[in-house]
Short mmCIF file of C-alpha atoms in Angstrom, two decimals:
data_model
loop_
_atom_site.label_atom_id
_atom_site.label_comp_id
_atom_site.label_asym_id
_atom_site.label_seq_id
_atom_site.Cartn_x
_atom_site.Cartn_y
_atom_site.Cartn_z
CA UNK A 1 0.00 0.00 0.00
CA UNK A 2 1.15 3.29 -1.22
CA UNK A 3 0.04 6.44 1.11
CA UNK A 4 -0.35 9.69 0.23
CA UNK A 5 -0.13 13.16 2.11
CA UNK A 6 -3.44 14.86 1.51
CA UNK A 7 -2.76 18.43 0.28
CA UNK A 8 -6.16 19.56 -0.67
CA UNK A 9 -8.66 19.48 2.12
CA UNK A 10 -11.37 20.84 -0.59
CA UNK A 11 -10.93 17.58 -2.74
CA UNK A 12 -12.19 14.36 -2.67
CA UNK A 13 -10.42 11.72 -0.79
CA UNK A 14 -9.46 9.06 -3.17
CA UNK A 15 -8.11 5.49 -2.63
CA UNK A 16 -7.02 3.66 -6.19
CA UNK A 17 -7.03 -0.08 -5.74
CA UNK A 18 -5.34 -2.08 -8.84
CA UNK A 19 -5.03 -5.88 -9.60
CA UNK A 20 -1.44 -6.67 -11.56
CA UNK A 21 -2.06 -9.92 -13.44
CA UNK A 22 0.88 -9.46 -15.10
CA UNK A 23 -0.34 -8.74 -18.49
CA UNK A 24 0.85 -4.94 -18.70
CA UNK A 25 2.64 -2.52 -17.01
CA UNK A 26 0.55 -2.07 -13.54
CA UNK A 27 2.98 0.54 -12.24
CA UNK A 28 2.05 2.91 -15.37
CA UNK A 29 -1.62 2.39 -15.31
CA UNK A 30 -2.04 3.60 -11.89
CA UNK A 31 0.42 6.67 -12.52
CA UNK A 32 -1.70 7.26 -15.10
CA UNK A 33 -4.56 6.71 -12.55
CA UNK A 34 -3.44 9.27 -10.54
CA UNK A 35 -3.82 11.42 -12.97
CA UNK A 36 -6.78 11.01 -14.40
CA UNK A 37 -8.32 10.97 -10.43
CA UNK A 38 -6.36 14.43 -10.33
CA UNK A 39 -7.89 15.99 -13.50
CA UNK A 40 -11.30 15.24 -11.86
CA UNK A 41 -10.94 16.66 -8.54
CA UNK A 42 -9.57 14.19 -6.58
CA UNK A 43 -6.80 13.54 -4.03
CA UNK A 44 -5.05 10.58 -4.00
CA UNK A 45 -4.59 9.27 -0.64
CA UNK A 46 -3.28 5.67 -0.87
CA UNK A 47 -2.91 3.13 -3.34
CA UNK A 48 -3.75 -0.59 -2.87
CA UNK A 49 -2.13 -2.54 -5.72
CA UNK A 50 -2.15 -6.23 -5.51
CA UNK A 51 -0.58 -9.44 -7.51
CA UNK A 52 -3.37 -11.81 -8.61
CA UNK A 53 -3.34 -14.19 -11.84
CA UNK A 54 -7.28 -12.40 -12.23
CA UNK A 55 -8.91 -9.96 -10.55
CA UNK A 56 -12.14 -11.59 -7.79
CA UNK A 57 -15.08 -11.87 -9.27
CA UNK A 58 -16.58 -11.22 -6.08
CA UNK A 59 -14.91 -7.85 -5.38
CA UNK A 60 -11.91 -7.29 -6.98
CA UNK A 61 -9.41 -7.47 -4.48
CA UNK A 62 -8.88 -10.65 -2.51
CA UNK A 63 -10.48 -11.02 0.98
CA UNK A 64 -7.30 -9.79 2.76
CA UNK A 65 -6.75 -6.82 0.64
CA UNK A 66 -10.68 -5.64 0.74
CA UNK A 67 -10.48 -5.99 4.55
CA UNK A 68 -7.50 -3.49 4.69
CA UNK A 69 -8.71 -1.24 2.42
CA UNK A 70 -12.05 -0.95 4.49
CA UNK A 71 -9.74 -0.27 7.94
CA UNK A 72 -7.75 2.35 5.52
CA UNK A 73 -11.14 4.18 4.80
CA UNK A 74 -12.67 4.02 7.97
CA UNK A 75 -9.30 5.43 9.82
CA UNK A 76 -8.30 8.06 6.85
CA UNK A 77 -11.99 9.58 5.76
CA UNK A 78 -11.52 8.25 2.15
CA UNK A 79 -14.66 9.59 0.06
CA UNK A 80 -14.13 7.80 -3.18
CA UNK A 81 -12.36 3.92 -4.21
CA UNK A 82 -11.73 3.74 -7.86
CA UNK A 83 -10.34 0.75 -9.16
CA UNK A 84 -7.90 0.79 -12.37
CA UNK A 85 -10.55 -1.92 -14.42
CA UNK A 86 -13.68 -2.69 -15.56
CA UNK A 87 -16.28 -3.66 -12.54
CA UNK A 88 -18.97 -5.57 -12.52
CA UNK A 89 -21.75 -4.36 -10.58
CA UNK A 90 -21.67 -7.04 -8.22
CA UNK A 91 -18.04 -6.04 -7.52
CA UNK A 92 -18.93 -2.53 -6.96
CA UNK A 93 -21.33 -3.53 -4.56
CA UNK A 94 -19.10 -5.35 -2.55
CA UNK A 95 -16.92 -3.08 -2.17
CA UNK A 96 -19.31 -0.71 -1.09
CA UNK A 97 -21.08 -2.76 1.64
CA UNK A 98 -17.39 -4.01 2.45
CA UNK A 99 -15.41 -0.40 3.16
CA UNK A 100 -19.15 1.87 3.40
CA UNK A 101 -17.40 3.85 0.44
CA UNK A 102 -18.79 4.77 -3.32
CA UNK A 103 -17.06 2.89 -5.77
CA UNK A 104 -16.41 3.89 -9.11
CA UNK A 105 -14.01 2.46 -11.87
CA UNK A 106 -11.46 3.54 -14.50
CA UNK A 107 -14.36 3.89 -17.37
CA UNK A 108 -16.77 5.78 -14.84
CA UNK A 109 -13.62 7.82 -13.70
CA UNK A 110 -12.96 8.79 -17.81
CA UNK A 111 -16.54 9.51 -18.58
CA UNK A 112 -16.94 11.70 -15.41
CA UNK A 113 -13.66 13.95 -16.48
CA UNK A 114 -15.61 14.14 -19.83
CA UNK A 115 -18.43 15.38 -18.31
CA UNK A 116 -16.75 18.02 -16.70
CA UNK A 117 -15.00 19.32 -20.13
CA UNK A 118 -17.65 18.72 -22.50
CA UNK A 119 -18.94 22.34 -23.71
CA UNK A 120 -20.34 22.18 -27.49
CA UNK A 121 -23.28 20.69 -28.36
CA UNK A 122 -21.78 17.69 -29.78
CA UNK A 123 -19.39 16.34 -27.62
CA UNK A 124 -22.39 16.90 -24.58
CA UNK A 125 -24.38 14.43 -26.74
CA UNK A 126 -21.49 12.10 -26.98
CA UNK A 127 -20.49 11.85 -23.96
CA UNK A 128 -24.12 11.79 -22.42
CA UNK A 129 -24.16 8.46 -24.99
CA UNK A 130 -21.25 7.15 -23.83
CA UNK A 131 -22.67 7.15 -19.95
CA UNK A 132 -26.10 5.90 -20.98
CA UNK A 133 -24.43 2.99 -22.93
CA UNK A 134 -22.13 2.47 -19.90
CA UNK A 135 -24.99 2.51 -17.55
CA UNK A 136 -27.73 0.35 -19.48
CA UNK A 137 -26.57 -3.23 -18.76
CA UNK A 138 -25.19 -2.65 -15.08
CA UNK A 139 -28.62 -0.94 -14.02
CA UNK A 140 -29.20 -3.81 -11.43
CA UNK A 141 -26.52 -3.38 -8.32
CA UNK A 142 -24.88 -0.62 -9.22
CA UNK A 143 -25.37 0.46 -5.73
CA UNK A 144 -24.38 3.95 -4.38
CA UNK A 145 -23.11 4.78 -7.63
CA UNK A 146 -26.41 5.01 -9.19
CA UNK A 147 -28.25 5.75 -5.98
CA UNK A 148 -26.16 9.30 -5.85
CA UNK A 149 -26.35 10.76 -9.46
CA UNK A 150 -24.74 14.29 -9.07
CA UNK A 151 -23.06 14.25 -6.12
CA UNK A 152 -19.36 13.89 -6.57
CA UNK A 153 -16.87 12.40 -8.83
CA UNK A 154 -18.14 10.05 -11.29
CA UNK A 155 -21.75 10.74 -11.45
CA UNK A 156 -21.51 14.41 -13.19
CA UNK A 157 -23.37 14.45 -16.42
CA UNK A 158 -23.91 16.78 -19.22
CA UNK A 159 -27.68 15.52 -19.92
CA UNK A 160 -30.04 14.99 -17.10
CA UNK A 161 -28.70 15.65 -13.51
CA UNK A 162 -30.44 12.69 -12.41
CA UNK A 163 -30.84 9.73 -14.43
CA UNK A 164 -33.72 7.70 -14.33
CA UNK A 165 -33.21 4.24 -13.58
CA UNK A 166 -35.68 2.74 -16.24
CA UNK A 167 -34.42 0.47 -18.79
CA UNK A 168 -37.16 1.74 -20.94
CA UNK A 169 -36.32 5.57 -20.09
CA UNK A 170 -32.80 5.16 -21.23
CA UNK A 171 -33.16 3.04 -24.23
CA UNK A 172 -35.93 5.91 -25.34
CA UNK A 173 -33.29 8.45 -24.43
CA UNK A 174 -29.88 6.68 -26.25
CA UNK A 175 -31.66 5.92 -29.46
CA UNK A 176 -32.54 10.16 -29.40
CA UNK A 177 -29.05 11.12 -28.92
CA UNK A 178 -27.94 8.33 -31.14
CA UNK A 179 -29.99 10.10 -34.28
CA UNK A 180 -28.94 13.69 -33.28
CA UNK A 181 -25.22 12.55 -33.60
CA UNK A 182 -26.23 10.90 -36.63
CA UNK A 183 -27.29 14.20 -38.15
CA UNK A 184 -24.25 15.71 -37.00
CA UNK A 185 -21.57 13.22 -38.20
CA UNK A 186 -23.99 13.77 -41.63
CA UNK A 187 -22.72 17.33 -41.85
CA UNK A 188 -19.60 16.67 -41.25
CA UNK A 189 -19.10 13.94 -43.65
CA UNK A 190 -20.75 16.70 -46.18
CA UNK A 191 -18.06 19.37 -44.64
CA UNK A 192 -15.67 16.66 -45.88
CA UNK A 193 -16.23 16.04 -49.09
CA UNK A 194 -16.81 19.62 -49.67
CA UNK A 195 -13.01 19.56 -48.28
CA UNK A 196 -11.79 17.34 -50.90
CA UNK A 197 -14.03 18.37 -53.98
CA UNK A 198 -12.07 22.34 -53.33
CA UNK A 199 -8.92 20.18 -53.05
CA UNK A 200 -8.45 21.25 -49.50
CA UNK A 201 -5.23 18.77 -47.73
CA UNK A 202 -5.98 18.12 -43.93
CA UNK A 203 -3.96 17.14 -41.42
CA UNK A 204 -5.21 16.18 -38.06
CA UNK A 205 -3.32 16.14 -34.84
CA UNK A 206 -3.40 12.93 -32.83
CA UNK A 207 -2.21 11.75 -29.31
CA UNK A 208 -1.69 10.74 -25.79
CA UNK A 209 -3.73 13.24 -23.67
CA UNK A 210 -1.99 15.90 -22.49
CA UNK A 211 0.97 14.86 -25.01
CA UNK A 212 0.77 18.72 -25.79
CA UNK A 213 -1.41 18.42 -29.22
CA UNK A 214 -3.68 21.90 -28.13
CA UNK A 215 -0.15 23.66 -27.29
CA UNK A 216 1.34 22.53 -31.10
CA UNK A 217 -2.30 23.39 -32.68
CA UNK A 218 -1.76 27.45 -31.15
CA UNK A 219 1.67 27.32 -32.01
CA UNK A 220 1.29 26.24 -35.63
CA UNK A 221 -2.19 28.60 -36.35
CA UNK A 222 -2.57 30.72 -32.93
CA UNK A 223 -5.55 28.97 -33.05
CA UNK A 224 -6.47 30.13 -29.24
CA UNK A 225 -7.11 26.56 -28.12
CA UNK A 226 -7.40 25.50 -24.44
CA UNK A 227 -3.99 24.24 -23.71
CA UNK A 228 -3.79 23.00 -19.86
CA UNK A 229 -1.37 20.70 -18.02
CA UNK A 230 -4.39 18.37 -18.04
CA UNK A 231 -5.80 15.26 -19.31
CA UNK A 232 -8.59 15.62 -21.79
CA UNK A 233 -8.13 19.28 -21.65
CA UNK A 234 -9.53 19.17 -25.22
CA UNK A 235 -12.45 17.12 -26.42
CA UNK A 236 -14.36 19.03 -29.36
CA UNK A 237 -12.04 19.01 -32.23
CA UNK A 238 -10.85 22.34 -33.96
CA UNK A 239 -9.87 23.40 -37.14
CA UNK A 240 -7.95 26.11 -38.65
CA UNK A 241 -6.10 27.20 -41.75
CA UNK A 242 -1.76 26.58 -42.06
CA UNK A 243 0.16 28.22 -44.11
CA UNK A 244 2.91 25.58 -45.62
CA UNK A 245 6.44 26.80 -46.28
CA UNK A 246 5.85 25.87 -50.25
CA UNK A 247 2.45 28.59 -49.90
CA UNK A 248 -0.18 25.70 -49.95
CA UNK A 249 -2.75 26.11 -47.32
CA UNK A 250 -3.79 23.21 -45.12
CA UNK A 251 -6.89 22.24 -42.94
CA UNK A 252 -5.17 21.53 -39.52
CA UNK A 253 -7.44 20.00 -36.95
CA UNK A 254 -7.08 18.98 -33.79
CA UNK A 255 -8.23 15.70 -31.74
CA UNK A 256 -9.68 14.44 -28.47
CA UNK A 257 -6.95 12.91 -26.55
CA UNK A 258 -5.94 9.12 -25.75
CA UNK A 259 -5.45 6.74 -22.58
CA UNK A 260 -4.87 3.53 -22.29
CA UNK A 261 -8.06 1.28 -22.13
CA UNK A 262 -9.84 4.47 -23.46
CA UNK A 263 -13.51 3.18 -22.73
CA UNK A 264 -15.24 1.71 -25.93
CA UNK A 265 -18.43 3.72 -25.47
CA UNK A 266 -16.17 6.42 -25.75
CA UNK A 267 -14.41 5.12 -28.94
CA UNK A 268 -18.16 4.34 -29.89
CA UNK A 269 -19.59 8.03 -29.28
CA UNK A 270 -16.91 10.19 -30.31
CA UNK A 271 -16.06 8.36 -33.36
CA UNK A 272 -17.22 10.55 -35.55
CA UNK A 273 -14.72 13.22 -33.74
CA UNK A 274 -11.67 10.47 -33.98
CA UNK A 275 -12.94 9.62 -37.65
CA UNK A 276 -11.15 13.24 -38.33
CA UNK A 277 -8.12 11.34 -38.81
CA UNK A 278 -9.80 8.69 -41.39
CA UNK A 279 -10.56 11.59 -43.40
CA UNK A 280 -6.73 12.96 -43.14
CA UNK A 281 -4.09 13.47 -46.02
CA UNK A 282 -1.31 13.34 -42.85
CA UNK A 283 -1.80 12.11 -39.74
CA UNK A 284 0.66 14.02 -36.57
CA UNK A 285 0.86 11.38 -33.65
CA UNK A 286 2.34 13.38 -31.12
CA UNK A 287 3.73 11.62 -28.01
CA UNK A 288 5.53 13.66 -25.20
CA UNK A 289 8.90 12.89 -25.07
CA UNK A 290 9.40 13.84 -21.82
CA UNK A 291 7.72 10.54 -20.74
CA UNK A 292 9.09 7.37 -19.40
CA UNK A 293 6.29 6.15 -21.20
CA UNK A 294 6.54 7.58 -24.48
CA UNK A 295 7.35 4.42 -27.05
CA UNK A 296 3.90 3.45 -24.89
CA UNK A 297 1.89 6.43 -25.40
CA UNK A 298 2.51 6.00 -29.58
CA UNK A 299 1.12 2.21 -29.84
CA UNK A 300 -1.55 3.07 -28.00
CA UNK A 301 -2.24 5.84 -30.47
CA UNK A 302 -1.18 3.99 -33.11
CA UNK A 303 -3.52 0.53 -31.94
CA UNK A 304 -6.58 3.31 -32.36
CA UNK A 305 -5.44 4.78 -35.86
CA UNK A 306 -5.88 1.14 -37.02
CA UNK A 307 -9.55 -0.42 -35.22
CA UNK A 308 -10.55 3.19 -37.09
CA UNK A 309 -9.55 1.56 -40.77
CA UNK A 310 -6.12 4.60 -40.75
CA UNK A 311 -4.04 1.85 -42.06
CA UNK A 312 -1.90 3.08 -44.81
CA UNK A 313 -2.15 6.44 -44.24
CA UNK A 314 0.99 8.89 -44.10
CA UNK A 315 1.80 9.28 -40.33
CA UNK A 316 4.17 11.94 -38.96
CA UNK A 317 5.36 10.82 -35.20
CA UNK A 318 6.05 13.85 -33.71
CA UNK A 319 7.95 13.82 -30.24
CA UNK A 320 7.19 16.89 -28.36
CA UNK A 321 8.41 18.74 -25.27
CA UNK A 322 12.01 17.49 -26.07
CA UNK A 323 13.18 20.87 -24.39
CA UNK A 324 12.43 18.78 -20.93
CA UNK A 325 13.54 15.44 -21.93
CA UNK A 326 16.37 13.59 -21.07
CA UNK A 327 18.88 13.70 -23.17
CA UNK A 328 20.06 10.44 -22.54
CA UNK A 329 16.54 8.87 -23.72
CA UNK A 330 16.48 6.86 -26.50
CA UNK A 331 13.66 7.16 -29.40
CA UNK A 332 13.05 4.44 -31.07
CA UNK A 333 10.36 6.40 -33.90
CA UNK A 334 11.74 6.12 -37.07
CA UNK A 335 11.28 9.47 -38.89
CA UNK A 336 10.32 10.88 -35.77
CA UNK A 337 10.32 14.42 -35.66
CA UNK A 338 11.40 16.39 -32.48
CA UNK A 339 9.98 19.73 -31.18
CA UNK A 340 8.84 21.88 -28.22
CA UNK A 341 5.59 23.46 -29.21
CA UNK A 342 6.25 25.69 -26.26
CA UNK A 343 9.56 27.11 -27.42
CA UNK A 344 9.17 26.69 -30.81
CA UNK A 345 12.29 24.14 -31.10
CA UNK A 346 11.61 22.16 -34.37
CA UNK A 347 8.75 23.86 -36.06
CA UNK A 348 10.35 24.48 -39.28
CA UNK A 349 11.46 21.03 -39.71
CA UNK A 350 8.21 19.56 -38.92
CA UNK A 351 6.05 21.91 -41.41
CA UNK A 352 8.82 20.63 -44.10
CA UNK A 353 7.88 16.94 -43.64
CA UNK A 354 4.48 17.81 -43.69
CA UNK A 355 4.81 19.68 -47.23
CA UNK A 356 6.72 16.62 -48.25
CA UNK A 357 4.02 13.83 -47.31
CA UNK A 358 1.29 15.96 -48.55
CA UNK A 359 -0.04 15.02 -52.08
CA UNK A 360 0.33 18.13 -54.49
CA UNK A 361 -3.14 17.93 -55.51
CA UNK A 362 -3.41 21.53 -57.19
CA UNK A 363 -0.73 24.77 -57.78
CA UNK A 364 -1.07 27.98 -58.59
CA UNK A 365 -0.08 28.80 -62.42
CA UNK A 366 -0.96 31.72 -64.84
CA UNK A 367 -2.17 30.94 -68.51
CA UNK A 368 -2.92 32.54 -71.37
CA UNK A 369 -6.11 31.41 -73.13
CA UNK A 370 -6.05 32.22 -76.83
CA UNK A 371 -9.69 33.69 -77.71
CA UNK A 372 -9.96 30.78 -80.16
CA UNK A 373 -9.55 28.42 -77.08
CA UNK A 374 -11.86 30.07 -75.10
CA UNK A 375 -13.85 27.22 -73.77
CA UNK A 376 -10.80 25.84 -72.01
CA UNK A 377 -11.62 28.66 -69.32
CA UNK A 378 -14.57 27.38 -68.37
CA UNK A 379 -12.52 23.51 -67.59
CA UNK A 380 -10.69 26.16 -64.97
CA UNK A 381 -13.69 27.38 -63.48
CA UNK A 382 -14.93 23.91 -63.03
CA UNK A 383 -11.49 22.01 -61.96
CA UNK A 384 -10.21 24.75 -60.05
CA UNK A 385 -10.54 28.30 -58.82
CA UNK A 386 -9.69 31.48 -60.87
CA UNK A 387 -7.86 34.02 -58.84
CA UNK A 388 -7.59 37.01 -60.99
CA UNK A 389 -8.69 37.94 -65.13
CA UNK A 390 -7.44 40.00 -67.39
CA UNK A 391 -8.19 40.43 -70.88
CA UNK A 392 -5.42 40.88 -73.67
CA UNK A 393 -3.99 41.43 -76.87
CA UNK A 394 -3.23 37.88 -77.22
CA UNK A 395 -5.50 36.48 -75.20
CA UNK A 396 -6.84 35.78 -71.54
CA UNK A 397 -4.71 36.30 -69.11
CA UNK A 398 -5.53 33.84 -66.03
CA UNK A 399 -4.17 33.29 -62.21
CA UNK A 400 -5.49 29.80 -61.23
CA UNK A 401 -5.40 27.39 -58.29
CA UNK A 402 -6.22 24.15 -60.20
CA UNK A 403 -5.98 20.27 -60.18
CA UNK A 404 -2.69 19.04 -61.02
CA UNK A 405 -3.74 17.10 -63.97
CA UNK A 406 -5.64 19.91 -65.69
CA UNK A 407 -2.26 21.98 -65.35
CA UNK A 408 -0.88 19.13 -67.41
CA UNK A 409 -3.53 18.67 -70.00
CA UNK A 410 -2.86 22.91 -70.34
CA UNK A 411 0.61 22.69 -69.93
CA UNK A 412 1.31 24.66 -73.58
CA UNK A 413 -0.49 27.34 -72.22
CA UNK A 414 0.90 27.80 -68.75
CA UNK A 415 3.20 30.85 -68.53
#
């Protein structure tokens, strides 16, 4: 048992209790469980980790354990357990009746810190979705948890501030939000191809949560995003213009963050928002280098990219806050591309490689139509945009921004 000094008396008393099978690195789950209690208000008081080949199916811990975490709350005034996994509501039960404290898990834990930074219309929807679809089968039992909707970590929602407990209710309520999202990811699939028809590149900025993607997005476009030393600090994605060095003009856009074991109602409801890097001409996976955890951070990302279909697509790693890494650490990202979004340290270099893996879809050019060849101008209208006209002795003079391959075809009269 780990303990902690309390240093906010304001906060919520939280002990994290873990179960290390083995199968992945315990230690750096509940680090990262620490955190994510953190970002939603809590103080970590004292963690319980302990070795198992599975987890109880009666209440997580072992007998032993459960009876010293219930003497740790009882003597120390803990106010929340949260356990790093999945439980069952017969688990959270137990451990309820067992230590007289609510219980709440890593999933509840990530959809409460949603919750809290949902603020557009969308993500409020998707992450009211994501709680309904986590709540639906685990109605029966879930105890305290359920009981006290609204009142502390883990039971803050952006719909209704009290849930009601009827299957029938919530089924009726998740197939409404379900069609509203559906209307939204409509428009933006239309936004999309409305993209691609003007022959507009994107790039979308991926990551670990608080791996510094908001920080990189306001550095590259002074976009004026939310950047905190947070996780999820971000969750609706933005979008803004970039100026390449070679003058083209990209769509940059930036993502919701990652964690491991990132729910799958999550995945489910904001997939529409992750789907921004299915649409992508180059995808940035940034990863803070700073991180003992770093080469981690990227397959996780990566492991995502691919259960959304991003297979084959041009991906950038980008290792960021190098300016507070050690130098001795080793990276093994081939290509990677090291910068500080915060000091600027490797901006240049990393807009370069983006012009590079970028498909030249259209240039700028100027022509001269002969009047005999008029209806070639119209082919410009339609395959590109026409920047400036002027009319002379030989001909029409044209400025176009225009497909690649209709530049070609009118090579002979490109100036």
């Amino acid at each position: 048992m780990k303990l902690f000094e309390n240093k906010n008396d304001a906060a919520e008393r939280a002990a994290l209790i873990s179960v290390d099978t083995g199968q992945e690195d315990a230690e750096a789950s509940v680090k990262e469980l620490e955190e994510l209690a953190k970002t939603a208000g809590a103080e970590t008081v004292c963690v319980i980790v302990q070795r198992r080949e599975a987890p109880s199916p009666r209440a997580y811990l072992g007998a032993g354990r459960l009876e010293e975490l219930a003497g740790f709350c009882s003597s120390h005034d803990v106010d929340l357990i949260v356990a790093d996994g999945e439980l069952s509501p017969v688990q959270a039960r137990n451990i309820e009746d067992s230590c007289g404290v609510r219980t709440i898990d890593r999933t509840m834990l990530i959809l409460d810190i949603f919750a809290s930074r949902a603020r557009s219309a969308e993500g409020r929807i998707q992450v009211e979705l994501a709680q309904l679809k986590y709540m639906q089968p685990r109605l029966t039992g879930m105890g305290k948890s359920l009981s006290r909707l609204g009142g502390g970590i883990g039971t803050r929602g952006p719909g209704e501030t009290k849930l009601e407990t009827d299957r029938r209710h919530i089924r009726r309520r998740v197939e409404k939000l379900e069609q509203e999202l559906k209307k939204i990811e409509n428009r933006r699939a239309a936004a999309h191809r409305r993209r691609k028809k003007d022959g507009a590149a994107c790039v979308a900025i991926v990551g670990y949560t608080n791996a510094g993607k908001s920080t990189l997005m306001n550095t590259l476009t002074n976009a004026g995003v939310l950047a905190e030393d947070k996780l999820f600090a971000t969750l609706d994605p933005t979008a803004r213009r970039l100026r390449l060095p070679d003058g083209r003009d990209v769509m940059l856009i930036d993502t919701v963050g990652l964690v491991r074991r990132l729910p799958h109602e999550l995945v489910d409801a904001f997939r529409s928002t992750l789907e921004e890097a299915l649409w992508a001409d180059v995808i940035l996976n940034v990863c803070d280098a700073s991180s003992p955890f770093c080469a981690e951070h990227m397959r996780v990302t990566a492991d995502l990219l691919s259960s959304l279909g991003c297979d084959g697509k041009c991906v950038i790693n980008v290792l960021n806050k190098c300016d507070i890494a050690p130098q001795t650490l080793d990276f093994p990202m081939v290509g990677g591309v090291l910068i500080s979004a915060k000091t600027g340290f490797g901006i240049s270099g990393l807009l370069e490689k983006i012009s590079e893996a970028l498909p030249l879809r259209r240039r700028r050019a100027r022509l001269l139509i002969p009047y005999e060849r008029s209806s070639l101008e119209q082919r410009l209208y339609s395959g590109g945009s026409v920047l400036s006209r002027e009319y002379t002795e030989n001909g029409t003079l044209l400025e176009v921004f225009a497909d690649v391959e209709l530049l070609d075809e009118l090579k002979d009269f490109i100036l």
